[in-house]
PDB file of C-alpha atoms in Angstrom:
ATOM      1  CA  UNK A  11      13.716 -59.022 -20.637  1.00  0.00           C
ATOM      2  CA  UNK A  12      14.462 -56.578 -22.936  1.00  0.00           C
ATOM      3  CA  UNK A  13      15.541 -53.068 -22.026  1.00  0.00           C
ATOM      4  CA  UNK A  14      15.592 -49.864 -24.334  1.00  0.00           C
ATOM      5  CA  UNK A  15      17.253 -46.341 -23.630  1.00  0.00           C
ATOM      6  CA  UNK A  16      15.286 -43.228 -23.823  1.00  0.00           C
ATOM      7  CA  UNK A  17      15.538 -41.255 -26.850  1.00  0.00           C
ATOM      8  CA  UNK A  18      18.449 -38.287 -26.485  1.00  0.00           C
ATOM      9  CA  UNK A  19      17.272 -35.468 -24.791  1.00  0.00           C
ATOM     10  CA  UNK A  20      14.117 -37.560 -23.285  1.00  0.00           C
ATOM     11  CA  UNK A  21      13.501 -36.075 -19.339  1.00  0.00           C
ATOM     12  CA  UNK A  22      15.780 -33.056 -19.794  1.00  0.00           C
ATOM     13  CA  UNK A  23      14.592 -30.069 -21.000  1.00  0.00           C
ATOM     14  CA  UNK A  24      16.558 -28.039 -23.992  1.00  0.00           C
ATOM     15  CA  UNK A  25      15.427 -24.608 -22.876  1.00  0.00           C
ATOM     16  CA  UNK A  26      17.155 -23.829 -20.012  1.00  0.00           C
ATOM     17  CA  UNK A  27      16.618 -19.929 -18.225  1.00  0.00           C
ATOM     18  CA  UNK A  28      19.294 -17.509 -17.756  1.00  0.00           C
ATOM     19  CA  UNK A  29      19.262 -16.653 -14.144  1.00  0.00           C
ATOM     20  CA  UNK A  30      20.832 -13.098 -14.668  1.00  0.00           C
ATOM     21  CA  UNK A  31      17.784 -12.244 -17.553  1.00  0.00           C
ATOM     22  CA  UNK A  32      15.670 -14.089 -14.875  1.00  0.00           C
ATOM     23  CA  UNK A  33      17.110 -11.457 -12.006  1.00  0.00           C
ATOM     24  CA  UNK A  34      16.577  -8.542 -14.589  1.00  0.00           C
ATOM     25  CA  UNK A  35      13.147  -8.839 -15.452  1.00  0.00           C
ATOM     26  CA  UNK A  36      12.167  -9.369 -12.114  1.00  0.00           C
ATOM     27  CA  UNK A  37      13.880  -6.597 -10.540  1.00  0.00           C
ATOM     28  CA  UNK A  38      12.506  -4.078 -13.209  1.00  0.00           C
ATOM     29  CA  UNK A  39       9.121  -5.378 -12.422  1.00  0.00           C
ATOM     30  CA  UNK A  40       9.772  -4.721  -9.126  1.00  0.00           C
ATOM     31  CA  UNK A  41      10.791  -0.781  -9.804  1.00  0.00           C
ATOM     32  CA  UNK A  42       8.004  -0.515 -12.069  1.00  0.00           C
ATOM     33  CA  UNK A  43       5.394  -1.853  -8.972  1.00  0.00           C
ATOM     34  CA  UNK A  44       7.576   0.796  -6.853  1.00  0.00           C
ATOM     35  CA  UNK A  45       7.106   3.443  -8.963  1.00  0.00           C
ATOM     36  CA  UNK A  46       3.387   3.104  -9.427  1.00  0.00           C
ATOM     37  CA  UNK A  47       3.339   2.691  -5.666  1.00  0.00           C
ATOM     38  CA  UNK A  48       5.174   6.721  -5.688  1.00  0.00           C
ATOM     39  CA  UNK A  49       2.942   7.800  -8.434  1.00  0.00           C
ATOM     40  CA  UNK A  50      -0.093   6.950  -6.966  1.00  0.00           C
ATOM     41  CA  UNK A  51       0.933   8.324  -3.433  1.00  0.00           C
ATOM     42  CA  UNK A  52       2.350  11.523  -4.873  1.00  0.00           C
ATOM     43  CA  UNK A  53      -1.219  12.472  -6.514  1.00  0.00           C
ATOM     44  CA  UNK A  54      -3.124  11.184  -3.182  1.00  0.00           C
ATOM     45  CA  UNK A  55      -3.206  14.804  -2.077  1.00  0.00           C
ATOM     46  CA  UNK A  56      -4.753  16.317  -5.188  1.00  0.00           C
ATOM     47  CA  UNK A  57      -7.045  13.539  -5.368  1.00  0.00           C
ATOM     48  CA  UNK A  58      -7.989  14.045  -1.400  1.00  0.00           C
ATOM     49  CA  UNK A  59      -8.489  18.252  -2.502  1.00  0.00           C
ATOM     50  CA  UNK A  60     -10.475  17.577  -5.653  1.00  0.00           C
ATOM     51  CA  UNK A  61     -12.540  14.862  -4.368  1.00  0.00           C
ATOM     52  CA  UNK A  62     -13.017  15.779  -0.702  1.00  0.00           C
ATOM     53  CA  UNK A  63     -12.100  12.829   0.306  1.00  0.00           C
ATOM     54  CA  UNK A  64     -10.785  11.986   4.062  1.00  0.00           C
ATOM     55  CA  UNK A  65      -6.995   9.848   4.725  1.00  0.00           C
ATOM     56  CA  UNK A  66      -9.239   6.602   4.963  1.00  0.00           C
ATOM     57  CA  UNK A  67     -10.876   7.354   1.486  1.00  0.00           C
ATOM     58  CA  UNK A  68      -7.088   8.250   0.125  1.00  0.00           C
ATOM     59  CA  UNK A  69      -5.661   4.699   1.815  1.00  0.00           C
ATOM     60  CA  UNK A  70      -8.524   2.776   0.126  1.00  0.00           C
ATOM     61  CA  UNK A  71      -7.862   4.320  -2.968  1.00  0.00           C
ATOM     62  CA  UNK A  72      -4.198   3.646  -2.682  1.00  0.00           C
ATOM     63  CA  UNK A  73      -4.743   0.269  -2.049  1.00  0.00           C
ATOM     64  CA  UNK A  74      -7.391  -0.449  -4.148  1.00  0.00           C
ATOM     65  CA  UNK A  75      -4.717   0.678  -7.230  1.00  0.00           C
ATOM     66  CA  UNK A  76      -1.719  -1.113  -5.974  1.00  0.00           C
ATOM     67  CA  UNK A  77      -4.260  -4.470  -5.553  1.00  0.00           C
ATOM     68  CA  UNK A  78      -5.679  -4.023  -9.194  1.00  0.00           C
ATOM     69  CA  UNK A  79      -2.132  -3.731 -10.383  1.00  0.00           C
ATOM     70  CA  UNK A  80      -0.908  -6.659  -8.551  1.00  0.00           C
ATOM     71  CA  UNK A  81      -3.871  -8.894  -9.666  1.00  0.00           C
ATOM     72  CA  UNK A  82      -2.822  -7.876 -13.303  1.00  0.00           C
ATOM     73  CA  UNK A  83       0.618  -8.262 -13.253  1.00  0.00           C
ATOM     74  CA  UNK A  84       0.354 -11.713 -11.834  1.00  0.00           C
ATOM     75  CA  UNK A  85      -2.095 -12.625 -14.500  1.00  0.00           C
ATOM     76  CA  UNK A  86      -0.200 -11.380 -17.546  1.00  0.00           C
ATOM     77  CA  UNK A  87       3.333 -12.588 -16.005  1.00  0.00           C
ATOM     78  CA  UNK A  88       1.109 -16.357 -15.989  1.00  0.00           C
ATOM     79  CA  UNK A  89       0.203 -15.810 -19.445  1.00  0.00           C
ATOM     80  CA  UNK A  90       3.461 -14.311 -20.549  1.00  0.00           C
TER      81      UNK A  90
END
């Protein structure tokens, strides 16, 4: 029976992550979700005055925004 080694390096991988970048760029894309969240529910009442619209129709659009931007983010962190 005759046995060979893996090649060096075989199984392991040679990029390893940083976890404190890791922590970083997930806890700015968490502020950055945050503040969208603030931007979009600071303007609700202008938007609610200049397009009659009731607190349902605000909610709705508030959530409609923060689930567009969620649906994107997830998408371009996959492709990043």
């Amino acid at each position: 029976m005759v046995t060979t080694s893996p090649p060096s390096g075989a199984g392991t991988s040679s990029r390893q992550g940083h976890p404190w970048l890791t922590l970083l760029a997930v806890s700015l894309g968490v502020m950055m979700v945050m503040l969208d969240g603030t931007v979009v529910a600071i303007a609700n009442p202008v938007i609610g005055t200049e397009l009659k619209a009731s607190l349902a129709d605000l909610q709705w659009v508030t959530s409609g925004y923060l689930l567009a931007l969620a649906v994107f983010l997830i998408t371009a962190g996959k492709l990043g």
